[in-house]
Coordinates of N, CA and C in Angstrom, one line a residue:
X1 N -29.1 7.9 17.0 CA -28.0 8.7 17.3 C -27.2 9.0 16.1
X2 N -26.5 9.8 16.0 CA -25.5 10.7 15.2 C -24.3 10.7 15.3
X3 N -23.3 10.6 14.8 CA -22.0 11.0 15.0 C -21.5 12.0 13.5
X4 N -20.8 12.4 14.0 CA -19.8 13.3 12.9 C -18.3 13.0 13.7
X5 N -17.3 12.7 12.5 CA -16.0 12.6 12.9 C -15.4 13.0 11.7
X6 N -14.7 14.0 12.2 CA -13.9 15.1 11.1 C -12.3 14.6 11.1
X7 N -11.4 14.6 10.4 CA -10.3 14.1 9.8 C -9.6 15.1 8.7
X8 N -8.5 15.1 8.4 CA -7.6 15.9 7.4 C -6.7 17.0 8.4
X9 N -6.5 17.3 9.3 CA -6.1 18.6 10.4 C -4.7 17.6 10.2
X10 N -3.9 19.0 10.6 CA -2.3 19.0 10.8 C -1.4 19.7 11.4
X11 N -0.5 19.6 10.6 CA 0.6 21.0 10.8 C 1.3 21.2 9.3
X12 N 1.2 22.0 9.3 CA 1.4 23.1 7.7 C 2.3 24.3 7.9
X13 N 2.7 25.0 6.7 CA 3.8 26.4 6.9 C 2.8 27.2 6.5
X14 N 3.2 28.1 7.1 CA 2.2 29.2 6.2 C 2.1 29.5 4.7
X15 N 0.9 29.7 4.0 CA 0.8 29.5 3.0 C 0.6 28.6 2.4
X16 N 0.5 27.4 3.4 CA 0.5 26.1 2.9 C -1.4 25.5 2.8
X17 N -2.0 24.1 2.6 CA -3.1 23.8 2.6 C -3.7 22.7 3.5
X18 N -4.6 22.4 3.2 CA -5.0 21.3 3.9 C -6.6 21.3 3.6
X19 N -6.8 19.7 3.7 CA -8.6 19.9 3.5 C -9.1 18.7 4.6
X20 N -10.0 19.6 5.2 CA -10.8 19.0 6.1 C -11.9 18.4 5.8
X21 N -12.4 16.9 6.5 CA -13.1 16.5 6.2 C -14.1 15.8 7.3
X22 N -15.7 16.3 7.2 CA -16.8 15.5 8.1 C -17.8 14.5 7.6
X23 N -17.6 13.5 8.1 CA -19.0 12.2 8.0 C -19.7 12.3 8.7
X24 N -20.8 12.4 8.7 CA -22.2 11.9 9.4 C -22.5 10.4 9.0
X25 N -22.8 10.0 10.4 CA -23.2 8.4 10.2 C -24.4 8.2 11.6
X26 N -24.9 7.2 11.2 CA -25.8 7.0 12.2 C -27.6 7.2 12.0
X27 N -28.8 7.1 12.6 CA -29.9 7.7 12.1 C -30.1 8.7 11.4
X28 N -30.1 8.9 10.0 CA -29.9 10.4 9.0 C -30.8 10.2 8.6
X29 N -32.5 10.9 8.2 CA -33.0 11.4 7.4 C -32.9 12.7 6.3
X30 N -31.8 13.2 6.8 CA -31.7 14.3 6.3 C -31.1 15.4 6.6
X31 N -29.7 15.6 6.1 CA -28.9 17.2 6.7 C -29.2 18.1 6.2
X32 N -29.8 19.3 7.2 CA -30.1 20.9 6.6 C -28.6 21.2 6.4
X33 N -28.6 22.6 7.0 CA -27.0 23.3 7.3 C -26.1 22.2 8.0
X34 N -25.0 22.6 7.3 CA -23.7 21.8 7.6 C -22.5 23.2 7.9
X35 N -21.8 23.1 8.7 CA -20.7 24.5 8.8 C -19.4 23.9 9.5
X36 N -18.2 24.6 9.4 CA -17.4 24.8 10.4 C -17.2 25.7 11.2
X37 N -16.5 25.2 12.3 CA -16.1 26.1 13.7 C -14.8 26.2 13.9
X38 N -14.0 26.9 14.3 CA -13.2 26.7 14.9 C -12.9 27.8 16.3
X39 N -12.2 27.2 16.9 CA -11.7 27.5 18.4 C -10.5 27.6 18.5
X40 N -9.9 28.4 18.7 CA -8.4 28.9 18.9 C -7.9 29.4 21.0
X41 N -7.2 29.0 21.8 CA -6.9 29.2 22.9 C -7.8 30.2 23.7
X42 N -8.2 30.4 24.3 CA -8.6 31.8 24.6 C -9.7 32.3 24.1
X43 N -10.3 31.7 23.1 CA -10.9 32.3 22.0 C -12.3 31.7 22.0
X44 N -13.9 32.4 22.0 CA -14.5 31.6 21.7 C -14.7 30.8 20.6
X45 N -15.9 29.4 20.4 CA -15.7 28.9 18.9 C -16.7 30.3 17.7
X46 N -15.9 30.1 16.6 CA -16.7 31.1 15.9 C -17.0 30.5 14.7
X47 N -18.1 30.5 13.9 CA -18.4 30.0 12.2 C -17.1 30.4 11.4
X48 N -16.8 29.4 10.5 CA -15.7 29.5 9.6 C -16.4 29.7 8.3
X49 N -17.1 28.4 8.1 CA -18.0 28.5 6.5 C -19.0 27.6 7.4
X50 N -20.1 27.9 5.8 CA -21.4 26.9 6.2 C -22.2 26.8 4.9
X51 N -22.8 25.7 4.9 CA -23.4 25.7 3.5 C -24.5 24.5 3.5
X52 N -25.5 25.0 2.9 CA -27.5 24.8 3.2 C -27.3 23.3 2.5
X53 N -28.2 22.8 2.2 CA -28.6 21.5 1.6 C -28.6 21.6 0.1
X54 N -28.8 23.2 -0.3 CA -28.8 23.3 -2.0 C -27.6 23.7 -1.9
X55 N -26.8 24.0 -1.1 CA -25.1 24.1 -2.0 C -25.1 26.0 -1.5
X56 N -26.2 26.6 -1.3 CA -25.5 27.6 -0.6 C -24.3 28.4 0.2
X57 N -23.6 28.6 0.2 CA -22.3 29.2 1.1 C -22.3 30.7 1.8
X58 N -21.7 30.2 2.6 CA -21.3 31.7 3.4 C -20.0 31.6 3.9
X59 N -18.9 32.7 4.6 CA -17.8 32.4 4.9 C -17.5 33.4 5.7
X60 N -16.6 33.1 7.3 CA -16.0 34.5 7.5 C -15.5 35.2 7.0
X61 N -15.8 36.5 7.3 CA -14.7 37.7 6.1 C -13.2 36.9 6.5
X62 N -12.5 36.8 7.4 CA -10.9 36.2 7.9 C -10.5 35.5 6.1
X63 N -11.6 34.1 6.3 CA -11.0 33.4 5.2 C -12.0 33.7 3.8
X64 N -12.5 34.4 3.7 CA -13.3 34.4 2.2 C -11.7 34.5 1.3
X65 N -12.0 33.9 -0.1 CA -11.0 33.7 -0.8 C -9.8 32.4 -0.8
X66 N -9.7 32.0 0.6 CA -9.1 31.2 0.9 C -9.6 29.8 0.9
X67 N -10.9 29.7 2.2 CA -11.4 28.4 2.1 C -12.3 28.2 1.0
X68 N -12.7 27.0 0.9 CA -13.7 26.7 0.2 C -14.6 25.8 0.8
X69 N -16.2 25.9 1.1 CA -16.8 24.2 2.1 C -17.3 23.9 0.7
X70 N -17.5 22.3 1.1 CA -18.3 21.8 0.0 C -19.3 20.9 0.7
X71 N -20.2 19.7 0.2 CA -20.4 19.0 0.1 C -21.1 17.9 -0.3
X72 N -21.4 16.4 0.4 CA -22.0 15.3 -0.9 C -23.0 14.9 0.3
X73 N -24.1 15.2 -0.4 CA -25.6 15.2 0.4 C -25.7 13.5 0.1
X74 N -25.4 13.0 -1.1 CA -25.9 11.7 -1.0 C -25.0 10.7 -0.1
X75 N -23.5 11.2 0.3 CA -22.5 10.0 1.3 C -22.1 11.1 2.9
X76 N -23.5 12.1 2.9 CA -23.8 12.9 4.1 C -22.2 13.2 4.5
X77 N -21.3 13.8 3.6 CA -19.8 14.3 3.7 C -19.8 15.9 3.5
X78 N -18.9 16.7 4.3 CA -18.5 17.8 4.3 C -17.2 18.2 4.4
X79 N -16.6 19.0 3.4 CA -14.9 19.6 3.2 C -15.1 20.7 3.5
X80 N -14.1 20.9 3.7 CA -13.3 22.3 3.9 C -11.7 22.9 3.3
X81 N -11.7 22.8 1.8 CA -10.5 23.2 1.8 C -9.8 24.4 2.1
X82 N -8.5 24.4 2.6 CA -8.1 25.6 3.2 C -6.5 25.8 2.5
X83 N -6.9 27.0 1.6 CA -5.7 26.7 1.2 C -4.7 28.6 1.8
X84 N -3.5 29.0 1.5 CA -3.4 30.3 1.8 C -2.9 30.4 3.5
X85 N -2.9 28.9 4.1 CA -3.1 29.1 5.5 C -2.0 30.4 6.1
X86 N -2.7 30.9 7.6 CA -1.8 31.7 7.8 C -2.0 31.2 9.2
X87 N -0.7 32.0 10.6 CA -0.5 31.1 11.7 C -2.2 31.5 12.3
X88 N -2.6 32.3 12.1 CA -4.0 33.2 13.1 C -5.4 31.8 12.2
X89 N -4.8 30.9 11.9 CA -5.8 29.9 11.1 C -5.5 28.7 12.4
X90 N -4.9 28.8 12.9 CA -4.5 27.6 14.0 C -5.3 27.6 15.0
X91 N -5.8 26.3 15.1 CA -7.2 26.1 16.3 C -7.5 25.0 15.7
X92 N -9.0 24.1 17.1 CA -9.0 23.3 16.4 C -10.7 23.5 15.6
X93 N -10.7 22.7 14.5 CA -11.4 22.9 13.7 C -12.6 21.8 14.1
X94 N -14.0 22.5 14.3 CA -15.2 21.1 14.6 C -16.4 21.4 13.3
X95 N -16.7 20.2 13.1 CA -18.3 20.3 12.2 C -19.2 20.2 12.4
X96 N -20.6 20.8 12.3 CA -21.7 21.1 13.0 C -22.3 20.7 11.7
X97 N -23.8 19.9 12.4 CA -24.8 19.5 11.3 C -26.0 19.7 12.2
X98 N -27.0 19.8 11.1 CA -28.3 19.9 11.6 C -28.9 18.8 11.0
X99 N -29.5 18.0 11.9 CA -30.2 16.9 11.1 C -31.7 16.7 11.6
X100 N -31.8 16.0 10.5 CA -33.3 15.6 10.9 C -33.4 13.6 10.7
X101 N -33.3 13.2 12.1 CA -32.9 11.7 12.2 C -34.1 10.9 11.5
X102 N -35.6 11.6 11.3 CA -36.4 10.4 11.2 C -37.9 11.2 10.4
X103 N -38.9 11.0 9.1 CA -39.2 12.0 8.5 C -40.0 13.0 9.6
X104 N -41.0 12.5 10.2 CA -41.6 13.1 11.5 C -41.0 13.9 12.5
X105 N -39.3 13.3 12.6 CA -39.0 14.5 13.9 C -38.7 15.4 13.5
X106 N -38.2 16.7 14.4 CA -37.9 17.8 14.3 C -36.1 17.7 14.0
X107 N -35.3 18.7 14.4 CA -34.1 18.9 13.8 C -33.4 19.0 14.9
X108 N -31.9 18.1 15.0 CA -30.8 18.2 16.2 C -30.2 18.9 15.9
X109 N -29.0 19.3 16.7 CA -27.7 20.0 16.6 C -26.7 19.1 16.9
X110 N -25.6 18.7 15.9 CA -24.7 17.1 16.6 C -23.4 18.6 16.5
X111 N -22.0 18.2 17.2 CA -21.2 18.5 16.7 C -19.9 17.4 16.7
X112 N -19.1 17.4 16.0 CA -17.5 16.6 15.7 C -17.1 16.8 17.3
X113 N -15.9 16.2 17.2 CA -14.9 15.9 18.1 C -14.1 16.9 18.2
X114 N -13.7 17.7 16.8 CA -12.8 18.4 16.4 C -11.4 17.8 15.9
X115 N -10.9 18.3 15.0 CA -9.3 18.2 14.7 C -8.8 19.5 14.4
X116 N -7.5 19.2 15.5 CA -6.5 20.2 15.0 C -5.7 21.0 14.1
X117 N -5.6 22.2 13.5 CA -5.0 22.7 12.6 C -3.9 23.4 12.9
X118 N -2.8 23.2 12.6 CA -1.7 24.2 13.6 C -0.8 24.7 12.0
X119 N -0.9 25.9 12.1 CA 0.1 26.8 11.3 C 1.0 27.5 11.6
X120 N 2.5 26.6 11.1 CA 3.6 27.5 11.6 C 4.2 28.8 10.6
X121 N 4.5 29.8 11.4 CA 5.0 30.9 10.2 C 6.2 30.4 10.1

């Protein structure tokens, strides 16, 4: 089994930062794609950033320039710095991994718990 548990979420002013953070622990052979989500009221979840096992990136147009993902393949960790926050950034924020638990199997989908980000104007 898998877990991911993400941490760093708050409450911020606008224009203010914060950096999110996901562990994977548990049976890991190996993380392909790592990304964030977020979910706002009403709203389906939608990709925020995402980025491959070589360090690849991608980003919604919303935050290009703002966020940044990163991560550390060897302590299976993923960030999200967010800095520029604005209130339409508020929702909660989950991390999605694809892994491969064992060299022979095929590839899961785990996701976080989620943490909250709330931006006040």
């Amino acid at each position: 089994q898998v877990q991911l548990v993400e941490s760093g979420g708050g409450l911020v002013q606008t224009g203010g930062s914060l950096r999110l953070s996901c562990a994977a622990s548990g049976t890991i052979f190996s993380i392909n794609a790592m990304g964030w989500y977020r979910q706002a009221p009403g709203n389906q979840r939608a990709l925020v950033a995402q980025i491959t096992s070589n360090g690849m990136t991608s980003y919604a147009d919303s935050v290009k320039g703002r966020f940044t993902i990163s991560r550390d393949n060897a302590n299976n960790t993923m960030d999200l710095q967010m800095n520029s926050l604005k209130p339409e950034d508020t929702a909660v924020y989950y991390c999605k991994a694809i892994v491969q638990p064992r060299p022979v199997y095929g590839t899961y989908q785990y996701w976080g718990q989620g943490t909250q980000v709330t931006v006040s104007s």
